[in-house]
Coordinates of C-alpha atoms in Angstrom, one line a residue:
X1 CA 21.6 28.3 68.4
X2 CA 23.4 26.3 65.6
X3 CA 26.7 27.1 64.0
X4 CA 29.1 25.8 61.4
X5 CA 32.8 26.3 61.9
X6 CA 35.0 26.7 58.8
X7 CA 38.7 27.1 59.6
X8 CA 40.1 29.8 57.4
X9 CA 43.1 27.7 56.3
X10 CA 44.3 24.1 56.7
X11 CA 47.7 22.5 56.3
X12 CA 48.2 19.1 54.6
X13 CA 47.1 17.1 57.6
X14 CA 43.9 19.0 57.9
X15 CA 44.9 21.1 60.9
X16 CA 43.8 24.8 61.2
X17 CA 47.0 26.7 60.4
X18 CA 46.3 30.0 62.0
X19 CA 43.9 29.2 64.9
X20 CA 41.1 31.4 63.4
X21 CA 37.7 30.1 62.8
X22 CA 34.7 31.7 61.1
X23 CA 31.3 30.9 62.5
X24 CA 28.2 30.9 60.4
X25 CA 25.1 31.2 62.4
X26 CA 21.8 30.2 60.8
X27 CA 18.2 30.2 61.7
X28 CA 16.8 26.9 63.1
X29 CA 15.6 24.6 60.3
X30 CA 12.2 22.8 60.2
X31 CA 11.0 19.9 58.1
X32 CA 7.5 20.2 56.8
X33 CA 7.2 17.1 54.6
X34 CA 9.1 14.3 52.9
X35 CA 8.0 12.8 49.6
X36 CA 8.4 9.1 50.4
X37 CA 7.9 7.1 53.6
X38 CA 9.3 3.8 52.3
X39 CA 11.9 2.6 49.9
X40 CA 13.6 -0.6 48.7
X41 CA 16.4 -2.2 50.9
X42 CA 18.9 -1.6 48.1
X43 CA 18.5 2.2 48.4
X44 CA 18.7 4.7 45.6
X45 CA 15.3 6.4 46.1
X46 CA 15.5 10.2 45.7
X47 CA 13.6 11.8 48.6
X48 CA 12.5 15.4 48.4
X49 CA 12.5 17.3 51.7
X50 CA 10.4 20.4 52.2
X51 CA 11.0 22.8 55.1
X52 CA 12.3 26.2 56.2
X53 CA 15.7 27.9 56.5
X54 CA 17.6 25.3 54.4
X55 CA 20.9 26.5 52.9
X56 CA 23.5 24.8 50.7
X57 CA 26.5 23.7 52.8
X58 CA 28.8 20.7 52.3
X59 CA 27.7 19.2 55.6
X60 CA 24.0 19.4 54.9
X61 CA 22.6 15.9 55.4
X62 CA 19.7 13.5 55.8
X63 CA 20.0 10.7 58.3
X64 CA 18.1 7.4 57.8
X65 CA 18.5 5.6 61.1
X66 CA 22.2 5.8 61.8
X67 CA 23.3 6.4 58.2
X68 CA 23.8 10.0 57.1
X69 CA 23.8 10.9 53.4
X70 CA 24.3 14.2 51.6
X71 CA 21.4 16.6 51.3
X72 CA 21.4 18.6 48.1
X73 CA 19.8 21.9 49.1
X74 CA 18.0 23.4 46.0
X75 CA 16.4 26.4 47.7
X76 CA 15.7 27.7 51.3
X77 CA 12.7 25.4 51.4
X78 CA 13.7 22.2 49.5
X79 CA 16.4 19.7 49.2
X80 CA 16.9 16.1 48.0
X81 CA 18.8 13.1 49.3
X82 CA 19.1 9.5 48.2
X83 CA 18.3 6.6 50.5
X84 CA 21.2 4.4 51.4
X85 CA 20.9 0.6 51.3
X86 CA 19.5 -0.8 54.6
X87 CA 18.1 -4.0 55.9
X88 CA 14.3 -4.1 56.0
X89 CA 13.3 -2.0 59.1
X90 CA 11.5 1.1 60.2
X91 CA 14.1 3.9 60.8
X92 CA 14.0 7.5 62.0
X93 CA 14.5 10.3 59.4
X94 CA 16.3 13.5 60.4
X95 CA 17.9 16.5 58.6
X96 CA 20.8 18.7 59.5
X97 CA 22.6 21.6 57.9
X98 CA 25.9 20.9 59.7
X99 CA 25.9 17.1 60.1
X100 CA 25.7 17.5 63.9
X101 CA 22.4 19.1 65.0
X102 CA 19.7 16.9 63.6
X103 CA 16.0 17.5 63.7

């Protein structure tokens, strides 16, 4: 269902040098809870996310509205992210392991 593509080698301009790509398939993730439902407009609040099938990957992220931030996965069921600065508003919250397929 979801995959992450990691080119096996890249040259200086970031292009895959040998055309090969390794796909990492992972089980669909789910989010069960989030520790906070509100934070200051200046950001900086650490939010703990609890769910299933999390894994540490450089593209793991939380998205607050349109702003994606790094998700530090600490176990298959937990991770933390830090809220970005944002004008006062209610925004959606989503999580992704590949910064593409958000739930």
